[in-house]
Each structure stands twice: as C-alpha cells, then as structure tokens.
Amino acid sequence: MIQQISPIPTGMIETQTIEVSIGPQHPSTHGVFRMDAVLDGETVVGLKPVMGYLHRNHEQLAERMTWLASIPYTDRLDYFNSMTNNWALCLSVEKLAGIKVPERAEYIRVIVSELTRILNHSCVIGFMLQDLGAWGTPLLYAFREREKILDLFESLSGARMMCNYMRFGGVRVDMTDAMVAQAKDIVAKFPRFLDEFEQLLSNNEVLLARCQKVGILPKELAINASISGPMARASGVDYDIRKVDKYGVYGRFDFRVPLGEVGDVYDRYYIRVLEMRESIKILNQALRDLPAGAFVAPEVKLRNFKIPPGDGYGRVEAPKGELGFYLVSDEGGKMPYRYHCRPPSFINLTTLEDMCLGHKVADVVIILGSVDIVLGEVDR
Amino acid sequence: MGFLGKGLFQGMAVTARNFVGTYFDRGTREKLVTYQYPEEKPPLPENSRSFPFLVYDGTPDAMRCVACKICETECPPQCIYIVMDRDEKGKPQQRPKVFDIDISVCMQCQICVEVCPFEAIKMDNDYEKSQYGRFDDLIEHLPDLLKSNEYYNEIKPTEAKAVDAKLKAEAEKKAKKGTSKPAAAAPAKPAAPAPAPKPATAPAGKITIPEDAPFTAEQRAWLAGFLSAGGVATSGTGVSPVAVAETTGETPVPLPEATPAAEAPAGGWPWHDPGLGMSQRMDLVKAAPLADKLMAAMAQTDCHACGYDCRGYADAIAAGSETDLSLCLPGEAETAKKLEELMKEAGKL
Amino acid sequence: MAYDEGLKSELQKSGIFVLPFEQLYNWGRKNSIWPLQFGLACCAIEMIASAASRYDLARFGAEVFRATPRQADLMIVAGTVTKKMLPQVVRLFNQMPEPKYVIAMGACAISGGPFKDGYNVLKGVDRFIPVDVHIPGCPPRPEALIHAIMTLQRKIAGQTLGQDQRWYEKSATTEFPIPAFGAHDLEPPANREVWQPPRNYTDVTIAEVLKK
Ligand code: SF4
Ligand code: SF4
C-alpha cells in the first residue's frame, strides 16, 4: 500500500509516509466507515476503504423470511430513502410474479419517491457542508425541510423514517385529499427554500475554493466502475434509470436530466441542486394528474403470497443511484431462494481512492461527503 | 461578477433573514418553530404508530385475540410470543394464556396489525417508553398490552370507526346466518367476533352436547347429527327452547360441498366448535367422509392462519391441492399429528 | 442526609435558599450532559434530528456533541452494534471519564432488534457496557430520545455523593474488557460483571388480567 510519489533527492532529509486510519468512529465518515489513508506530509498517496462495520446480514435474513417481511427491512438499507428502497423491492417482486400495479398507486409511488429524493439531496448537501466546516447552518436548514416532508410521510404511512409503505401491487394506505394538499403545499414552497439555499451556498467563495477541481472523477472511469446516480451524471454520463427504463409511470412526465462537465465535488453538489428542481417539476405534474381508483392490486394476498419459480431483477433510480434487487424464487415460492441487493453507494464508493489521490487529507472528507454514502446500504 | 466576498455576504443575509424570520411567521409552516417538548407535545397524525397493543371490548377478559398465532408467525423479527389458554382438561379456550411482545425487538412495522383477521391487535402511538431495565421493563405482557376499544377510538378515530362498523356487520351476518335465536343477537358485545371467556360457548346457531352428558360415543354421534338436523336439544346446552323450536323448521343439509367457500349447513357442523376437545370432535365425525374428519382435526377457530378457513383447509387437503399438513397454527402439534394419522388411514400418504 | 424541609421553606420565604451540596452538584451535572458524537446506523439520524432546531436538545443542556470521548459524559449508542464494531464501542466507552452514562437508543442497541438473528449482530450492547436508559423503538422518535434524556436526568438527580457509586470506589476500574474474535465468536461472549442472563423468568399469564 505504501507508495513513494516523489523520490527524495539524496542528501536531503529523509521523509516517511505515514498511515492514518480515519474512522470508524469519526465525525465525518457518515457512520461507521474506515479509511486507511497513506499520507506523505498532508498529501494522500494511498487510501483503502474498509467496510463491514455495519454489516447487518440483510440478504441472509431476507432469505429466511417471507417476501412481505422483507419490505420493512429494505427501509433500513438506506435509511434516508425508505420509499425508494421499498419501491425497488416491490418492483422486482412485481416483475417476478407478474403483478400489475393500479394507476393511482403508480402515481403515489412517484410522488413519495420524488419527495424522498429532494429530502435526501438537501440533507446530503447539508452533511457535505458539515464536513467542510460549515457547522450546523446548512444542515439545520436541510433538516427543517426534511421535517416538513417527514410530517407528510408520517401522516401517510405512520412512521417518520421507516415508512414500510409499499406493498406488492400498490401501496399500503391511500393518500387522502388532505395529504395531497399537504404535498402540494410542500412542493409549492420548496423552490423558495432552494433559492435561499443556493444564495447561501452556490456563490460562496469558501465553498468554491474548497470544492472546485477537487476529487475529479473522469467520465471513462465513472462508466468503467459502473458508477450511477448523481455521481455519474456529475461526470457527464447521461444515465438516469427513470429515462432509460421508464419504470412506473415515469415515461409520462416531462423532465430533464442535468449533467455535469468536470466531475468534481462542486459539480456533484450542483447536480443535486438541479435534480431537486427537476423533481419539483415531476411532483407538480404527478400531483396534478393523480388519478382516482384503487391504490393496491386487489388480487395480491398479504399472507401466503407465493411466487412461481424464476428469477428477476428490478431496479429504480434511487437518490443515490441505481438500486436493484435480484431475486430468485424456487419451489414453494414462499420466500426467496436468493436475494441480492445492488446498493448504489457501495459501488460508488469503489472509486474513492482514485478521486482522493494527490489531494490533502482535509479534502478526503468532502470527497467522501460528495459521494453520498449511507452505511446501512454500503454494508447491508 | 462582483467583488470577492460577495457570496459570503449573501450567505450572511440569508442566515439573518432566517434568524429574524422565525419570530414573524409562527402561523405559517414555512419556518418551523421548536416544540417545547415535555410541555408541548407535537400533534401526532392519526396513522402514527409506535408499538402494538391488544384491543378488548368492555372488560379486559373479553379480548378480541383468539390466540391464532398468525401475528407470531408473520412478525418479521419474531418478537411476539403466544401460548394458547387451555383449561384443566386441555381444551383450547380461544384466548391467549401468555401474550408477550418484546418491544425492545419490535421494529414497528405494523405487519402484525395488517395480518390479524380479528382486528385484535392495533398500533398504539405512545412513544414515551424509556426504561431503566431491559428484561423486566421492556417485555410487555398481557396486562400491559390490553387496552380498551374506547382507547383505540380515541387515538385513531377514523380507523376505529371503520373497524367497529365492519365487526358489527360481521356479527349481524353471523347472527342471521345461524338462527334468529336470542343468544345470537347477544347485545352485550356487538363487536366481539369470539366471546372468549366462557369455555364452552358455542358460536351462535350451533348446538353442542355438554361433555358431561351421559352418552356413549355412538349415541353422541347420532345425537349430533340429529341435532344439527334440527332435532331436540339436550338439557343444559345453553340453547333456549325457543331456539330449538325455531330450528326445527329448517331442512337438514346432508353434506357441505367441497369448495373452500362452503357454506355451513343450517345447523352448522357440530364439531365446528373450538370449545370441544380433539377426542370429542373426532367422535362426532366417526362416520363422516374424510374431509369432515380432517376438518374436525383442526382447531376450529377459522383463524385463516393456513390461508383458508377450517373447512377450506380440510377440503384442500382432501382434494390433494394442499400438501402441507402443518399449517394449522392454533391446533399446534396435536392437529398436525392427527391430520397425518387420518391421511395415512385413508391411504393418501 | 437529613435536613428540615420546614426550616428550608421558612428560610425560602425570607429569600434565603438553602440546598444540600449534593443537590446543587447533581443539578449542575444533570443539566450539562454532553453526549459523544457517535452514530452507528439509522437511529443516529433521529439523534441528529433531535439535536436540530425543531426538537432542540439544547434546551436540556445536551446539545454539545463531542467528537472525542475524553470530553463526553454520555454515550448514546444509536444504532446496530455489529461484532466488528463492538471492540471500538467498548474502547470508546473505556476512554470516557467517569461519571459516565449510556443510553441504548433503538431496538438494535438494546437487543439486536430486527437484525437480532443476523450472525454479525450483537444482541444488545448491555452485554458489554452498563446501560442506564433503554429507548425502545425503531427508530425512536426525537421526542422519545428527549424523554430518555429526562429519564437519565432523574436518575442523576437521585444519585448520592457517597460510596455507593461505581466511580467513587478506589478499587473500581473503568476499564471494561474489550472483546475480540475467538475461534468461534466473540470472546468473552458477555461481560458477566455488567450483564446477567435473565433468571427465574415466569410467564405472566391471563390470570393476572382475570384477577382484576
Ligand atoms: S409491529 Fe412488526 S415487529 Fe412489532 S410486533 Fe408487530 S409485526 Fe412484530
Ligand atoms: S433500531 Fe431500527 S432504526 Fe435504529 S439502528 Fe436499528 S434498525 Fe435502524
């Protein structure tokens, strides 16, 4: 692991690289994550991510319980975005079992997922600035907006974070008119907050100095390492599963996919701001067109739900990237024979070393912050 | 684009605006104001959930739970523990003897509530549960879990009303389907699907022979058939003479057809009474076809734990469409063993 | 320590406030509990939410999240403790100065919670470090965390300046053994000084309900 980047001229003072272990208990590692950094002075010459401190056996547990019982566990994968996690599992099961989802349920799913996306992105920006040293303020503003969305989620699903909201073939409870009004209210007010947020941050000289040209991820590397989500788009890879797969009813909405040019930390920050604006567009359309009707497919049983043998992969564009579930059902079909989760932040993390090499230690934490990891998902 | 430090000043303006702003918009929900928590509790939406509790109607012993163990099997982290109550003779009592929920394991997923066919378990919204101890304080037992229907109505008005209406409709339907005898319309607990406490309470419209009555097994079987066809009630069955008089007019239905949704014959299946013990039930079906025998081996709670009702499960096994004999949860090992025995006897295993 | 309540209120009327030193000391301690900034999983997000402006833990003097254990009084174990993370958790606890307190926040920290069947998940952090307050919930709401801090404050207020506290004893060690992976699993599997498996457990049956 130890590399010498510049040979030391003979006769001068001899220097040594040192190995620093950042984490697993560190304020800026977003949970229990460790980086073994090799430093030459302050410059990073090697960096090895160490994972597994939050390995909670999600996949193994899921192979021992019914399909339904896995849904609340997906909430705990990426604990900011329980709604999109639910959707990913439900989508793969629906594919596998050939269930048709009613129109209204599809719209509700889009609404809650896009709300989740703006929730996640604003919090990620808050956390990233926390790592930059902007203690508190942006994070507190982001959490204030988060509370508003969580209020809606709580009246909808009963819980703030672990919604356990989607069911195979639909959603668990219907969205009442009052909730739709509440959602509309949030969506109407959010752009103002976003303008304010941008005013606070986007032109801030400190932010520009710290973020521009730091942690560049080249486009080719992003593609080769199968990076997905805002991180890939910040590097200029035009890949959004909402556009590629058009799952659910995403084909019906008019929105654009913002792309970055440089692929540095600032691009990753700004892509998220732009994506929030696009999400608002989708939300406005979805709330406008929300049809009446059933919110769950009536033929799907809650208990003794069985799936004929086969395998399937369903994926959604989670706020962090491509979240997919690969499921195999065998004889009996009561529980998965194999259950595999493709977590976006785990795969996005693989390029961490490439982005950090040559930068200072202080930059490592913001590069990590801009990757947007959640350890529940990285380690599962 | 301006001087160096402009961005910083802009940022300061934003923070200043927010700082002052909170004083001026207490009404709108744009800038949230701190909840002074212990004094001022944030309003909880109706759907809000914390931990499960058991609902009872009227008095705590009239709980809706029939100990069918569906929630125990479906709970993802397996934090429910149920033991069915039995009297000294080992007869099931249609209520739990022990019902524990380890709330330190519960993941608040609400799946137990969704799968319960009896509307017996519901989600509370009390979150102030911090405790010093672990095993003594955080395992909730029956006395802690039981809460009244009024309480349920208080915390979740809309949902509870819908549940009450549904249960009432069900009770009425049952009463109509059985006989119109006064016992069926028992007004004390309109919402209770299973009036649990009295051990030998027959569901409305059914006539049972008390086990202490001096009959041999053959006599019992005959009597049962006779009674279900609308004969004479033996004394002390708890069925009033009026009821007998009213049942006599009905024509006996010989055998229920073998579909999962089979309707009970007018008098009901005499063995379809969870108050009876296994041997008594088996006595009643001595001469009956296999499907009835199988049905009599079930726990007779119609809890749908197997995915059918008792009739449906028996028919499905008899027809060969269901091969798993261990699905009857309330019947426990006893039923599974009996089913295997019966299938072996019939040469189907 | 006995003192005359009547005399105390009598003096209070004339503007003289008398407090036992113990009460004053505990009053100071309980209103400045500094937690360790230490998040493990999902529950940590709710911990941040309760420190954020809407719930504002600062009203209880507990908002100063310290990044180093040397400055912290309270460890909020917020999230799943895996067997890989456990040695670090115990080490952090060892590094905190006495008197120190632990809140086990959420199902995972108390018992392993939803993941208790997993091979890599510790079934309750109280097996290795003494836990003062347990908060059930997955995750507990921010209010529940505040409620737990108030519960802890009550506990601190009831403590005496005497020999009965762990940290006043000369012989007492603040070093809890740090487990390591052995041939099969963690060794030791639990710290028997702080944790005993429940004994003499008897079922609470329906008879309790019928009695009333
Ligand atoms: S809420 Fe979920 S975890 Fe809790 S008892 Fe019910 S099924 Fe089990
Ligand atoms: S108790 Fe629940 S919310 Fe808390 S860490 Fe465990 S799984 Fe996550």
mmCIF file of C-alpha atoms in Angstrom, chain A residues 56 58 70-90 109 111-125 127 143 146 149-150 153 157 159-166 229-230 233 247 250 272 275-276 279 316-325 341-346 348 371-378, chain C residues 41-42 45-46 139:
data_model
loop_
_atom_site.group_PDB
_atom_site.id
_atom_site.type_symbol
_atom_site.label_atom_id
_atom_site.label_comp_id
_atom_site.label_asym_id
_atom_site.label_seq_id
_atom_site.Cartn_x
_atom_site.Cartn_y
_atom_site.Cartn_z
ATOM 1 C CA ARG A 56 -26.376 -6.461 9.293
ATOM 2 C CA HIS A 58 -29.854 -8.097 5.347
ATOM 3 C CA SER A 70 -38.505 -8.195 3.720
ATOM 4 C CA ILE A 71 -40.184 -4.883 2.946
ATOM 5 C CA PRO A 72 -39.629 -3.330 6.390
ATOM 6 C CA TYR A 73 -36.016 -4.478 6.208
ATOM 7 C CA THR A 74 -35.429 -2.588 2.978
ATOM 8 C CA ASP A 75 -36.429 0.562 4.875
ATOM 9 C CA ARG A 76 -33.296 0.104 6.903
ATOM 10 C CA LEU A 77 -30.944 -0.233 3.948
ATOM 11 C CA ASP A 78 -30.631 3.384 3.013
ATOM 12 C CA TYR A 79 -32.379 4.900 5.948
ATOM 13 C CA PHE A 80 -32.891 8.281 4.375
ATOM 14 C CA ASN A 81 -34.858 6.894 1.483
ATOM 15 C CA SER A 82 -37.139 4.161 2.702
ATOM 16 C CA MET A 83 -39.669 4.881 -0.021
ATOM 17 C CA THR A 84 -37.386 4.249 -2.982
ATOM 18 C CA ASN A 85 -35.980 1.152 -1.285
ATOM 19 C CA ASN A 86 -39.484 -0.220 -0.883
ATOM 20 C CA TRP A 87 -40.170 0.521 -4.489
ATOM 21 C CA ALA A 88 -37.092 -1.297 -5.724
ATOM 22 C CA LEU A 89 -38.040 -4.489 -3.904
ATOM 23 C CA CYS A 90 -41.692 -4.233 -4.888
ATOM 24 C CA ARG A 109 -45.184 5.947 -5.715
ATOM 25 C CA ILE A 111 -44.867 11.340 -5.553
ATOM 26 C CA VAL A 112 -43.344 9.766 -2.470
ATOM 27 C CA SER A 113 -40.158 8.823 -4.308
ATOM 28 C CA GLU A 114 -39.572 12.302 -5.640
ATOM 29 C CA LEU A 115 -40.221 13.751 -2.198
ATOM 30 C CA THR A 116 -37.670 11.295 -0.895
ATOM 31 C CA ARG A 117 -35.218 12.490 -3.496
ATOM 32 C CA ILE A 118 -35.463 16.130 -2.512
ATOM 33 C CA LEU A 119 -35.243 15.116 1.123
ATOM 34 C CA ASN A 120 -32.118 13.097 0.500
ATOM 35 C CA HIS A 121 -30.397 15.654 -1.696
ATOM 36 C CA SER A 122 -30.958 18.556 0.654
ATOM 37 C CA CYS A 123 -29.669 16.523 3.599
ATOM 38 C CA VAL A 124 -26.649 15.336 1.643
ATOM 39 C CA ILE A 125 -25.713 18.887 0.825
ATOM 40 C CA PHE A 127 -23.856 16.910 5.539
ATOM 41 C CA PHE A 143 -33.309 19.190 8.384
ATOM 42 C CA ARG A 146 -36.822 17.305 5.943
ATOM 43 C CA ILE A 149 -41.608 16.117 4.318
ATOM 44 C CA LEU A 150 -41.445 13.687 7.222
ATOM 45 C CA PHE A 153 -44.751 10.727 5.413
ATOM 46 C CA SER A 157 -47.552 5.837 6.423
ATOM 47 C CA ALA A 159 -43.680 6.469 10.653
ATOM 48 C CA ARG A 160 -41.174 9.198 10.075
ATOM 49 C CA MET A 161 -38.260 7.258 8.705
ATOM 50 C CA MET A 162 -39.131 3.600 8.370
ATOM 51 C CA CYS A 163 -42.256 4.013 6.324
ATOM 52 C CA ASN A 164 -42.850 0.407 5.259
ATOM 53 C CA TYR A 165 -45.285 1.980 2.867
ATOM 54 C CA MET A 166 -45.324 -0.020 -0.349
ATOM 55 C CA GLY A 229 -26.825 8.240 -9.898
ATOM 56 C CA PRO A 230 -25.930 11.903 -9.415
ATOM 57 C CA ARG A 233 -24.217 12.430 -14.050
ATOM 58 C CA TYR A 247 -40.389 2.208 -14.890
ATOM 59 C CA TYR A 250 -42.014 7.982 -15.387
ATOM 60 C CA ARG A 272 -28.090 17.678 -6.708
ATOM 61 C CA GLU A 275 -32.063 17.456 -9.650
ATOM 62 C CA MET A 276 -34.169 18.815 -6.856
ATOM 63 C CA SER A 279 -38.036 16.607 -9.010
ATOM 64 C CA VAL A 316 -35.056 2.023 -9.655
ATOM 65 C CA GLU A 317 -33.267 5.319 -9.740
ATOM 66 C CA ALA A 318 -32.781 5.831 -6.023
ATOM 67 C CA PRO A 319 -31.467 9.220 -4.921
ATOM 68 C CA LYS A 320 -28.019 7.696 -4.625
ATOM 69 C CA GLY A 321 -28.021 5.782 -7.883
ATOM 70 C CA GLU A 322 -29.182 2.500 -9.296
ATOM 71 C CA LEU A 323 -30.775 0.409 -6.582
ATOM 72 C CA GLY A 324 -31.684 -3.060 -7.734
ATOM 73 C CA PHE A 325 -32.829 -6.319 -6.273
ATOM 74 C CA CYS A 341 -29.282 -6.199 -3.388
ATOM 75 C CA ARG A 342 -27.257 -3.897 -5.610
ATOM 76 C CA PRO A 343 -26.613 -0.912 -3.404
ATOM 77 C CA PRO A 344 -25.620 2.239 -5.287
ATOM 78 C CA SER A 345 -23.490 3.843 -2.612
ATOM 79 C CA PHE A 346 -21.375 0.724 -2.168
ATOM 80 C CA ASN A 348 -19.989 4.431 -5.943
ATOM 81 C CA VAL A 371 -20.150 10.543 -2.856
ATOM 82 C CA ASP A 372 -23.186 10.411 -0.608
ATOM 83 C CA ILE A 373 -22.913 7.157 1.239
ATOM 84 C CA VAL A 374 -25.178 5.613 3.793
ATOM 85 C CA LEU A 375 -23.534 2.795 5.636
ATOM 86 C CA GLY A 376 -26.698 0.810 6.080
ATOM 87 C CA GLU A 377 -26.659 0.348 2.345
ATOM 88 C CA VAL A 378 -22.927 0.006 1.810
ATOM 89 C CA ALA C 41 -26.937 3.472 11.962
ATOM 90 C CA CYS C 42 -30.433 4.711 11.242
ATOM 91 C CA ILE C 45 -30.288 10.255 12.006
ATOM 92 C CA GLU C 46 -33.087 10.647 14.505
ATOM 93 C CA PRO C 139 -36.087 4.289 15.310
#
